[in-house]
Short mmCIF file of C-alpha atoms and ligand atoms in Angstrom, two decimals:
data_model
loop_
_atom_site.label_atom_id
_atom_site.label_comp_id
_atom_site.label_asym_id
_atom_site.label_seq_id
_atom_site.Cartn_x
_atom_site.Cartn_y
_atom_site.Cartn_z
CA MET A 1 -24.79 -4.44 -36.09
CA PRO A 2 -21.46 -6.10 -35.38
CA VAL A 3 -21.72 -9.31 -33.41
CA THR A 4 -19.55 -9.29 -30.34
CA ASP A 5 -18.07 -12.69 -29.83
CA SER A 6 -16.41 -13.26 -26.45
CA SER A 7 -13.68 -15.27 -28.24
CA ASP A 8 -12.59 -11.94 -29.85
CA ALA A 9 -11.56 -10.64 -26.43
CA PRO A 10 -7.76 -10.45 -26.04
CA ALA A 11 -6.22 -13.21 -23.94
CA PRO A 12 -5.72 -12.25 -20.30
CA LEU A 13 -2.25 -11.14 -19.22
CA PHE A 14 -1.69 -14.32 -17.16
CA ASP A 15 -3.29 -17.71 -17.13
CA THR A 16 -3.14 -18.14 -13.33
CA LEU A 17 -2.64 -15.35 -10.80
CA VAL A 18 -2.14 -16.33 -7.15
CA VAL A 19 -2.75 -13.63 -4.54
CA ILE A 20 -1.24 -14.42 -1.16
CA GLY A 21 -3.01 -12.37 1.52
CA PRO A 22 -6.38 -11.30 0.01
CA GLY A 23 -6.91 -8.39 2.42
CA LEU A 24 -7.62 -4.79 1.37
CA ILE A 25 -4.99 -4.77 -1.39
CA GLY A 26 -5.09 -8.42 -2.49
CA ALA A 27 -8.91 -8.58 -2.53
CA SER A 28 -9.03 -5.31 -4.52
CA VAL A 29 -6.75 -6.86 -7.17
CA LEU A 30 -8.98 -9.97 -7.22
CA HIS A 31 -12.16 -7.87 -7.54
CA ARG A 32 -10.64 -6.00 -10.49
CA ALA A 33 -9.35 -9.18 -12.13
CA ARG A 34 -12.73 -10.87 -11.65
CA ARG A 35 -14.62 -7.85 -13.00
CA ASP A 36 -12.56 -7.22 -16.15
CA ARG A 37 -11.19 -10.70 -16.92
CA THR A 38 -8.16 -9.04 -18.58
CA ILE A 39 -5.61 -9.82 -15.85
CA ALA A 40 -5.86 -13.59 -15.45
CA ARG A 41 -8.07 -16.45 -16.55
CA ARG A 42 -7.81 -18.24 -13.19
CA LEU A 43 -7.61 -16.55 -9.79
CA VAL A 44 -6.31 -18.25 -6.66
CA ALA A 45 -6.33 -16.76 -3.16
CA VAL A 46 -4.18 -18.00 -0.28
CA ASP A 47 -4.73 -16.83 3.29
CA ILE A 48 -3.42 -17.99 6.64
CA ASN A 49 -6.70 -17.07 8.34
CA PRO A 50 -9.55 -19.62 7.87
CA ALA A 51 -12.25 -17.00 8.52
CA PHE A 52 -10.78 -14.79 5.77
CA ARG A 53 -10.63 -17.79 3.40
CA GLU A 54 -14.33 -18.33 4.02
CA ARG A 55 -15.09 -14.65 3.32
CA VAL A 56 -13.13 -14.76 0.05
CA ARG A 57 -15.17 -17.82 -0.98
CA GLU A 58 -18.40 -16.00 -0.13
CA LEU A 59 -17.29 -12.89 -2.04
CA GLY A 60 -16.71 -15.10 -5.11
CA ILE A 61 -13.53 -13.27 -6.14
CA ALA A 62 -11.32 -16.35 -6.63
CA ASP A 63 -11.70 -19.67 -8.44
CA GLU A 64 -9.78 -21.44 -5.69
CA VAL A 65 -9.17 -20.49 -2.05
CA THR A 66 -6.67 -22.35 0.09
CA GLY A 67 -4.35 -22.13 3.07
CA ASP A 68 -1.64 -24.16 1.33
CA ALA A 69 0.62 -21.57 -0.30
CA ALA A 70 3.18 -24.03 -1.71
CA ALA A 71 0.54 -26.14 -3.47
CA ALA A 72 -1.32 -23.07 -4.73
CA VAL A 73 1.68 -21.50 -6.50
CA ALA A 74 2.80 -24.63 -8.39
CA ASP A 75 0.77 -23.70 -11.52
CA ALA A 76 0.94 -19.93 -11.12
CA ASP A 77 2.20 -17.60 -13.85
CA CYS A 78 2.30 -14.73 -11.38
CA VAL A 79 2.39 -14.79 -7.57
CA MET A 80 1.56 -11.55 -5.77
CA LEU A 81 2.49 -11.26 -2.09
CA CYS A 82 0.00 -8.97 -0.30
CA VAL A 83 0.85 -9.88 3.30
CA PRO A 84 2.17 -7.42 5.94
CA VAL A 85 5.77 -6.44 5.21
CA GLY A 86 7.06 -8.34 8.26
CA ALA A 87 5.65 -11.61 6.83
CA MET A 88 7.07 -11.23 3.28
CA GLY A 89 10.33 -13.14 3.93
CA GLU A 90 8.67 -16.14 5.55
CA VAL A 91 6.02 -16.37 2.79
CA ALA A 92 8.71 -16.02 0.09
CA ALA A 93 10.66 -18.87 1.72
CA THR A 94 7.58 -21.11 1.38
CA VAL A 95 6.44 -20.17 -2.11
CA ILE A 96 9.59 -19.55 -4.19
CA PRO A 97 10.85 -23.17 -4.08
CA ALA A 98 7.39 -24.34 -5.22
CA MET A 99 7.03 -21.95 -8.19
CA LYS A 100 7.46 -23.15 -11.79
CA PRO A 101 10.43 -21.74 -13.75
CA GLY A 102 9.64 -18.41 -15.39
CA ALA A 103 6.68 -17.58 -13.12
CA ILE A 104 6.81 -13.97 -11.89
CA LEU A 105 6.99 -13.04 -8.22
CA THR A 106 5.80 -9.60 -7.15
CA ASP A 107 4.75 -7.94 -3.89
CA THR A 108 2.75 -4.90 -2.76
CA GLY A 109 4.67 -4.04 0.42
CA SER A 110 4.60 -0.44 1.62
CA THR A 111 8.35 -0.44 2.20
CA LYS A 112 10.77 -1.69 -0.41
CA VAL A 113 14.38 -1.95 0.83
CA ALA A 114 13.50 -4.22 3.78
CA VAL A 115 11.04 -6.33 1.76
CA ILE A 116 13.60 -6.86 -1.01
CA GLU A 117 16.23 -7.82 1.58
CA ALA A 118 13.79 -10.25 3.21
CA ILE A 119 12.94 -11.92 -0.12
CA ARG A 120 16.40 -11.85 -1.75
CA PRO A 121 17.89 -14.89 0.07
CA PHE A 122 15.16 -17.14 -1.37
CA LEU A 123 15.25 -15.87 -4.98
CA ARG A 124 16.02 -18.28 -7.83
CA PRO A 125 17.64 -17.26 -11.13
CA ASP A 126 14.60 -18.63 -13.02
CA ILE A 127 12.02 -16.66 -10.97
CA PRO A 128 11.83 -12.97 -11.97
CA TYR A 129 11.03 -10.76 -8.98
CA VAL A 130 9.41 -7.33 -9.50
CA PRO A 131 8.74 -5.36 -6.30
CA ALA A 132 5.78 -2.95 -6.48
CA HIS A 133 3.78 -0.65 -4.23
CA PRO A 134 0.31 0.64 -5.11
CA MET A 135 -0.11 4.12 -3.58
CA ALA A 136 -3.75 3.55 -2.71
CA GLY A 137 -5.56 2.33 0.35
CA THR A 138 -8.08 3.02 3.06
CA GLU A 139 -8.07 2.64 6.83
CA TYR A 140 -9.86 -0.73 6.50
CA SER A 141 -8.28 -4.15 6.19
CA GLY A 142 -9.21 -7.75 5.44
CA PRO A 143 -11.05 -9.24 2.44
CA ASP A 144 -14.27 -7.26 2.99
CA ALA A 145 -12.33 -4.00 2.58
CA GLY A 146 -11.38 -4.74 -1.06
CA PHE A 147 -13.07 -3.13 -4.05
CA ALA A 148 -12.41 -3.12 -7.80
CA THR A 149 -11.79 0.61 -8.28
CA LEU A 150 -9.31 1.14 -5.42
CA PHE A 151 -6.37 1.71 -7.79
CA ASP A 152 -8.10 3.89 -10.40
CA ASN A 153 -5.90 6.91 -11.26
CA ARG A 154 -3.55 6.18 -8.37
CA TRP A 155 0.20 5.61 -8.65
CA CYS A 156 1.79 2.21 -8.44
CA LEU A 157 5.53 2.51 -7.80
CA LEU A 158 7.73 -0.24 -9.26
CA THR A 159 11.22 -0.75 -7.82
CA PRO A 160 12.74 -3.31 -10.21
CA LEU A 161 16.26 -4.49 -9.47
CA PRO A 162 18.83 -4.65 -12.24
CA ASP A 163 19.68 -8.28 -11.49
CA SER A 164 16.38 -9.88 -10.53
CA ALA A 165 13.97 -9.56 -13.47
CA PRO A 166 14.20 -9.34 -17.27
CA THR A 167 12.44 -6.41 -18.91
CA ASP A 168 9.45 -8.43 -20.11
CA SER A 169 8.61 -9.45 -16.52
CA VAL A 170 8.83 -5.85 -15.33
CA GLU A 171 6.54 -4.87 -18.22
CA ALA A 172 4.09 -7.65 -17.31
CA VAL A 173 3.82 -6.35 -13.73
CA ARG A 174 3.48 -2.78 -15.06
CA THR A 175 0.64 -3.95 -17.33
CA LEU A 176 -1.01 -5.75 -14.41
CA TRP A 177 -1.19 -2.50 -12.43
CA GLN A 178 -2.32 -0.51 -15.44
CA LEU A 179 -5.12 -3.05 -15.94
CA CYS A 180 -6.01 -2.39 -12.29
CA GLY A 181 -6.44 1.29 -13.22
CA ALA A 182 -3.14 2.63 -11.86
CA ARG A 183 -0.41 4.81 -13.37
CA THR A 184 3.07 3.42 -12.86
CA ARG A 185 6.45 4.98 -12.11
CA ASP A 186 9.83 3.24 -11.63
CA MET A 187 12.01 4.21 -8.70
CA ALA A 188 15.07 3.00 -6.83
CA PRO A 189 14.00 1.18 -3.63
CA GLU A 190 15.93 3.58 -1.35
CA HIS A 191 14.34 6.59 -2.99
CA HIS A 192 10.92 4.96 -2.71
CA ASP A 193 11.37 4.48 1.04
CA ARG A 194 12.35 8.13 1.61
CA VAL A 195 9.43 9.40 -0.47
CA CYS A 196 6.95 7.15 1.32
CA ALA A 197 8.42 8.07 4.71
CA ILE A 198 7.29 11.67 4.19
CA VAL A 199 4.05 11.24 2.21
CA SER A 200 2.64 8.16 3.94
CA HIS A 201 4.54 6.88 6.97
CA LEU A 202 5.06 10.15 8.86
CA PRO A 203 1.40 11.24 8.39
CA HIS A 204 0.29 7.94 9.91
CA LEU A 205 2.78 8.31 12.76
CA LEU A 206 1.41 11.80 13.47
CA ALA A 207 -2.19 10.56 13.33
CA PHE A 208 -1.52 7.68 15.75
CA THR A 209 0.35 10.06 18.04
CA ILE A 210 -2.20 12.87 18.10
CA CYS A 211 -4.98 10.40 18.88
CA GLY A 212 -2.82 8.94 21.66
CA THR A 213 -2.09 12.41 23.04
CA ALA A 214 -5.80 13.29 23.04
CA ASP A 215 -6.56 9.99 24.77
CA ASP A 216 -3.88 10.64 27.42
CA LEU A 217 -5.77 13.83 28.25
CA ALA A 218 -8.88 11.73 28.75
CA ASP A 219 -9.66 12.83 32.32
CA GLU A 220 -9.92 16.46 31.30
CA THR A 221 -11.15 16.24 27.75
CA ARG A 222 -12.62 12.87 26.81
CA SER A 223 -16.17 14.18 26.55
CA GLU A 224 -14.94 17.19 24.56
CA VAL A 225 -12.88 14.99 22.23
CA LEU A 226 -15.84 12.78 21.55
CA GLU A 227 -18.50 15.46 21.49
CA PHE A 228 -16.81 18.34 19.76
CA ALA A 229 -14.33 16.67 17.40
CA ALA A 230 -15.23 18.19 14.05
CA SER A 231 -13.56 17.57 10.72
CA GLY A 232 -9.98 18.44 11.72
CA PHE A 233 -9.58 15.82 14.45
CA ARG A 234 -11.81 13.37 12.57
CA ASP A 235 -9.50 13.51 9.54
CA PHE A 236 -6.67 12.33 11.81
CA THR A 237 -8.81 9.58 13.34
CA ARG A 238 -9.57 8.15 9.89
CA ILE A 239 -5.97 7.22 9.23
CA ALA A 240 -5.36 6.43 12.91
CA ALA A 241 -7.93 3.62 12.49
CA SER A 242 -5.51 1.70 10.24
CA ASP A 243 -4.31 -1.83 10.99
CA PRO A 244 -1.77 -1.99 13.88
CA ILE A 245 0.21 -5.00 12.56
CA MET A 246 0.59 -3.48 9.10
CA TRP A 247 1.80 -0.17 10.54
CA ARG A 248 4.07 -1.72 13.15
CA ASP A 249 5.79 -3.58 10.32
CA ILE A 250 6.06 -0.45 8.16
CA PHE A 251 7.56 1.64 10.97
CA LEU A 252 10.09 -1.04 11.94
CA SER A 253 11.08 -1.82 8.36
CA ASN A 254 11.59 1.80 7.25
CA ARG A 255 13.18 2.90 10.51
CA GLU A 256 15.96 5.14 9.19
CA ALA A 257 13.94 7.12 6.65
CA ILE A 258 11.04 7.59 9.08
CA LEU A 259 13.33 8.78 11.89
CA GLU A 260 15.03 11.20 9.49
CA MET A 261 11.69 12.66 8.32
CA LEU A 262 10.42 12.80 11.91
CA SER A 263 13.43 14.77 13.06
CA ARG A 264 13.02 17.23 10.17
CA PHE A 265 9.35 17.54 11.09
CA LEU A 266 10.18 18.15 14.77
CA GLU A 267 12.58 20.95 13.80
CA ASP A 268 9.85 22.57 11.69
CA ALA A 269 7.30 22.10 14.50
CA GLN A 270 9.77 23.77 16.90
CA ALA A 271 10.10 26.68 14.47
CA MET A 272 6.32 27.00 14.39
CA ALA A 273 6.18 26.88 18.20
CA ARG A 274 8.77 29.68 18.31
CA ALA A 275 6.81 31.76 15.82
CA ILE A 276 3.66 31.37 17.91
CA ARG A 277 5.54 32.21 21.13
CA TRP A 278 7.10 35.38 19.65
CA GLY A 279 4.10 36.43 17.57
CA ASP A 280 5.89 36.00 14.24
CA SER A 281 2.77 36.37 12.06
CA ASP A 282 4.69 36.33 8.76
CA TYR A 283 6.23 32.94 9.50
CA ILE A 284 2.90 31.48 10.60
CA VAL A 285 1.06 32.77 7.52
CA ASP A 286 3.85 31.58 5.22
CA ARG A 287 3.67 27.99 6.56
CA ILE A 288 -0.11 27.93 6.28
CA GLU A 289 0.03 29.31 2.71
CA ARG A 290 2.43 26.51 1.76
CA GLY A 291 0.05 23.92 3.19
CA ARG A 292 -2.87 25.40 1.24
CA SER A 293 -0.98 25.41 -2.04
CA ILE A 294 0.10 21.78 -1.57
CA ARG A 295 -3.53 20.81 -1.00
CA ARG A 296 -4.63 22.73 -4.12
CA SER A 297 -2.03 21.12 -6.35
CA LEU A 298 -2.89 17.65 -5.01
CA LEU A 299 -6.57 18.20 -5.85
CA GLU A 300 -5.67 19.48 -9.32
CA ASN A 301 -3.47 16.43 -9.97
CA ARG A 302 -6.20 14.08 -8.77
CA GLN A 303 -8.69 15.68 -11.20
CA ALA A 304 -6.21 15.59 -14.12
N1 NAD B 1 -3.55 -0.76 3.42
C1 NAD B 1 -2.97 0.06 2.57
O1 NAD B 1 -3.35 1.23 2.48
C2 NAD B 1 -1.84 -0.44 1.71
C3 NAD B 1 -1.56 0.23 0.52
C4 NAD B 1 -0.53 -0.25 -0.30
C5 NAD B 1 0.22 -1.36 0.08
N2 NAD B 1 -0.06 -1.98 1.26
C6 NAD B 1 0.77 -3.14 1.61
O2 NAD B 1 0.15 -4.29 1.04
C7 NAD B 1 0.23 -5.39 1.94
C8 NAD B 1 -1.18 -5.82 2.32
O3 NAD B 1 -1.83 -4.75 3.00
P1 NAD B 1 -3.40 -4.81 3.27
O4 NAD B 1 -3.80 -3.46 3.70
O5 NAD B 1 -4.10 -5.50 2.16
O6 NAD B 1 -3.41 -5.77 4.56
P2 NAD B 1 -4.62 -6.61 5.14
O7 NAD B 1 -4.35 -6.76 6.60
O8 NAD B 1 -5.92 -6.08 4.69
O9 NAD B 1 -4.42 -8.04 4.43
C9 NAD B 1 -3.31 -8.86 4.68
C10 NAD B 1 -3.78 -10.29 4.49
O10 NAD B 1 -2.65 -11.16 4.58
C11 NAD B 1 -3.03 -12.30 5.31
N3 NAD B 1 -1.81 -12.91 5.84
C12 NAD B 1 -1.00 -12.45 6.82
N4 NAD B 1 0.05 -13.27 6.97
C13 NAD B 1 -0.08 -14.25 6.04
C14 NAD B 1 0.69 -15.41 5.70
N5 NAD B 1 1.82 -15.68 6.35
N6 NAD B 1 0.24 -16.20 4.70
C15 NAD B 1 -0.90 -15.92 4.04
N7 NAD B 1 -1.69 -14.84 4.33
C16 NAD B 1 -1.27 -14.03 5.32
C17 NAD B 1 -3.98 -11.77 6.35
O11 NAD B 1 -4.77 -12.79 6.93
C18 NAD B 1 -4.79 -10.77 5.52
O12 NAD B 1 -5.87 -11.38 4.88
C19 NAD B 1 1.10 -4.92 3.10
O13 NAD B 1 2.42 -5.29 2.85
C20 NAD B 1 0.94 -3.41 3.07
O14 NAD B 1 2.10 -2.78 3.61
C21 NAD B 1 -1.09 -1.57 2.06
O1 PRE B 2 -5.66 6.18 2.17
C1 PRE B 2 -5.24 5.62 3.18
O2 PRE B 2 -5.95 5.45 4.16
C2 PRE B 2 -3.87 5.11 3.23
O3 PRE B 2 -3.39 4.99 4.30
C3 PRE B 2 -3.18 4.71 2.01
C4 PRE B 2 -1.67 4.72 2.04
C5 PRE B 2 -1.18 6.17 2.23
O4 PRE B 2 -0.56 6.48 3.23
O5 PRE B 2 -1.46 6.97 1.34
C6 PRE B 2 -1.16 3.85 3.13
C7 PRE B 2 -0.16 2.97 2.98
C8 PRE B 2 0.31 2.59 1.70
O6 PRE B 2 1.42 1.87 1.60
C9 PRE B 2 -0.16 3.36 0.59
C10 PRE B 2 -1.19 4.22 0.74
#
């Protein structure tokens, strides 16, 4: 029987990975890196919130946990920003001057144009920056929400800029996400923001709004909402339970694309209202058929 010697294991991708903001996304990366030991030899977590730092220590997913971002990144080979998109610029301003030459900076922000613009003023020529966005999540947030398999078979979109990272750094970040279980695709940041506006941001906007509308009808319907809400309304409430700060930042930082998708949606909703008013059965059935086929193809892709 062959003897398996741990020294035969390939060296991890990075020596030291620093995750700034070990919430749902950052803690999930740390869980995966801790579990597989292929991503980094040493894991460091930085959080502004002392209670979250304590939880990360208790979870045992980092070798070092600190609130001092500048000190933490000094030895890092890769620094991953997992803070809300509105905080990316201020964190970048603190960490970039403290990073060693050649260390890679990446982020996981849900919007890309605004995050890149927020980070760009602090970039250094010797710090490659590779923006990324894992298309995976849940309605939960904070360190306790993280888990190692979050990214399995999900997309991670990379939006590398022609002038801010050599190819080997882009490939290192691609490999990082593949080691987390994700498939990767490269995209221009503007295109990314339009795609995410329709597949992620607008659905959340609709979920927050429908829950708000139901709540505004509280006097008449609160007991019905609570008592009789079956799967349909519940499916909306799952995503409506998402973190308010994260979603405020996403809406404000992808304003134009979201407003464009919302106005297209409102036109289509008006057309549906008209079809209902005038009894246009063909139109109604056609729209529902399209919804069903989208659902089927999503399920097929997920199983592939
Ligand atoms: N939740 C999702 O489904 C999802 C999916 C993909 C990408 N993202 C993006 O990834 C990022 C993280 O999202 P999340 O869901 O993990 O959020 P989260 O709220 O779970 O975690 C964010 C963490 O950042 C910390 N933090 C905030 N400001 C900080 C600062 N200035 N310095 C250090 N730490 C700070 C918070 O204390 C928290 O621990 C966001 O940019 C979000 O848009 C989220
Ligand atoms: O699954 C969920 O609950 C999510 O909200 C995840 C989701 C999405 O909309 O798909 C949310 C925000 C992200 O930037 C990426 C993924």
